[in-house]
Amino acid sequence: MITDTHAHVFWKDFDGDREAVLARARAEGVERMIIVGTTPETSRQCFELCDGQPGLYPTAGVHPHDAEGLSAGILDEIEELCRRPDCVAVGETGLDYFKEYSPARDQRRGFRWHLELARELDKPVIVHCRDANQDTLELLREVPGVRGVMHCYSMGADELAPYLELGMHISFSGSVTYPRNEDNREAARRVPADRILVETDCPFLAPQGKRGKRNEPAYVKLTLEHIAAERETSADEFARQTSLNAARLFGLDGAATD
Ligand SMILES: [Zn+2]
């Protein structure tokens, strides 16, 4: 079994063939997908999509791109969704100083709010970090006791240690397969076996071989095979390990039975 720990299957890119996309994923062994919300509206869509679908698990949060002027009403909506028993994580949240679509100050405020909610609810947090390493670490340290995942980890091996010390899981997307990302591959070789996850972040970041196309959960298999080879383990064993890690982190049913 393969687990895609970060998929935005609610995206409009999938409106024409969403059921076929999910069927293709399952045919490739991708039996579990975490469907990650980025705004109140898309978070609600995640819950609707996952309702009654075995192996699909929703989250709720506000992406740093959408963190500008977060109102009490928006935060209330996110909190209400996060409190639902079927919600497996808080986020996506985090910091993105590369694009900086929202002011950095608003991003930090939003991130901190999600961290505190995750701690209160004892649910993992899904963290997006781009060009914001120092502030991300600082905020994670300000809210100790939070567990979660550095999603689409895009940094190198040198930046790994503090996140591992904080207890975070590290998830790799298709970008780990790109020829120029050797630093990121080195990180993927070094993450301890019980802390590593794989994801698509679809519809973005299709792995090498599918680059330039819309990404979809079925393609997480290519990323998984690539990292397994880098780590000198079999794809089957790496699929088993990363699915077990995901099941433990997100509290997915049947974790022990595989
Ligand atoms: Zn995302």
PDB file of N, CA and C and ligand atoms in Angstrom, residues 6-8 36 38 63 92 126 128 151 199 201-202 204, ligand 1:
ATOM      1  N   HIS A   6      -0.143  14.202   0.663  1.00  0.00           N
ATOM      2  CA  HIS A   6      -0.485  15.612   0.394  1.00  0.00           C
ATOM      3  C   HIS A   6      -1.003  15.748  -1.031  1.00  0.00           C
ATOM      4  N   ALA A   7      -2.321  15.785  -1.159  1.00  0.00           N
ATOM      5  CA  ALA A   7      -2.933  15.893  -2.487  1.00  0.00           C
ATOM      6  C   ALA A   7      -4.047  16.935  -2.439  1.00  0.00           C
ATOM      7  N   HIS A   8      -4.079  17.783  -3.475  1.00  0.00           N
ATOM      8  CA  HIS A   8      -5.142  18.793  -3.584  1.00  0.00           C
ATOM      9  C   HIS A   8      -6.099  18.374  -4.693  1.00  0.00           C
ATOM     10  N   VAL A  36      -5.696  17.796   1.282  1.00  0.00           N
ATOM     11  CA  VAL A  36      -5.272  18.932   2.110  1.00  0.00           C
ATOM     12  C   VAL A  36      -5.947  20.235   1.679  1.00  0.00           C
ATOM     13  N   THR A  38      -6.735  24.392   1.769  1.00  0.00           N
ATOM     14  CA  THR A  38      -5.878  25.583   1.777  1.00  0.00           C
ATOM     15  C   THR A  38      -6.632  26.863   2.104  1.00  0.00           C
ATOM     16  N   HIS A  63      -3.586  28.255   3.724  1.00  0.00           N
ATOM     17  CA  HIS A  63      -2.238  28.292   3.143  1.00  0.00           C
ATOM     18  C   HIS A  63      -1.619  29.676   3.369  1.00  0.00           C
ATOM     19  N   GLU A  92      -3.228  23.006   5.393  1.00  0.00           N
ATOM     20  CA  GLU A  92      -1.864  23.401   5.284  1.00  0.00           C
ATOM     21  C   GLU A  92      -1.679  24.833   5.769  1.00  0.00           C
ATOM     22  N   ILE A 126       0.383  20.398   9.197  1.00  0.00           N
ATOM     23  CA  ILE A 126       1.025  20.265   7.881  1.00  0.00           C
ATOM     24  C   ILE A 126       1.664  21.606   7.532  1.00  0.00           C
ATOM     25  N   HIS A 128       4.041  24.149   5.296  1.00  0.00           N
ATOM     26  CA  HIS A 128       4.648  24.573   4.039  1.00  0.00           C
ATOM     27  C   HIS A 128       5.739  25.586   4.393  1.00  0.00           C
ATOM     28  N   HIS A 151       5.949  19.454   4.831  1.00  0.00           N
ATOM     29  CA  HIS A 151       5.439  18.921   3.564  1.00  0.00           C
ATOM     30  C   HIS A 151       6.279  19.470   2.419  1.00  0.00           C
ATOM     31  N   GLU A 199       4.664  12.229  -1.043  1.00  0.00           N
ATOM     32  CA  GLU A 199       3.461  12.976  -1.417  1.00  0.00           C
ATOM     33  C   GLU A 199       3.564  13.414  -2.870  1.00  0.00           C
ATOM     34  N   ASP A 201       1.671  16.538  -3.744  1.00  0.00           N
ATOM     35  CA  ASP A 201       1.346  17.969  -3.778  1.00  0.00           C
ATOM     36  C   ASP A 201       0.624  18.283  -5.091  1.00  0.00           C
ATOM     37  N   CYS A 202      -0.082  17.295  -5.626  1.00  0.00           N
ATOM     38  CA  CYS A 202      -0.764  17.484  -6.901  1.00  0.00           C
ATOM     39  C   CYS A 202      -1.848  18.560  -6.772  1.00  0.00           C
ATOM     40  N   PHE A 204       0.483  20.032  -8.571  1.00  0.00           N
ATOM     41  CA  PHE A 204       1.795  20.624  -8.855  1.00  0.00           C
ATOM     42  C   PHE A 204       2.893  19.562  -8.818  1.00  0.00           C
TER      43      PHE A 204
HETATM   44 ZN    ZN B   1      -0.046  21.897  -0.621  1.00  0.00          ZN
END
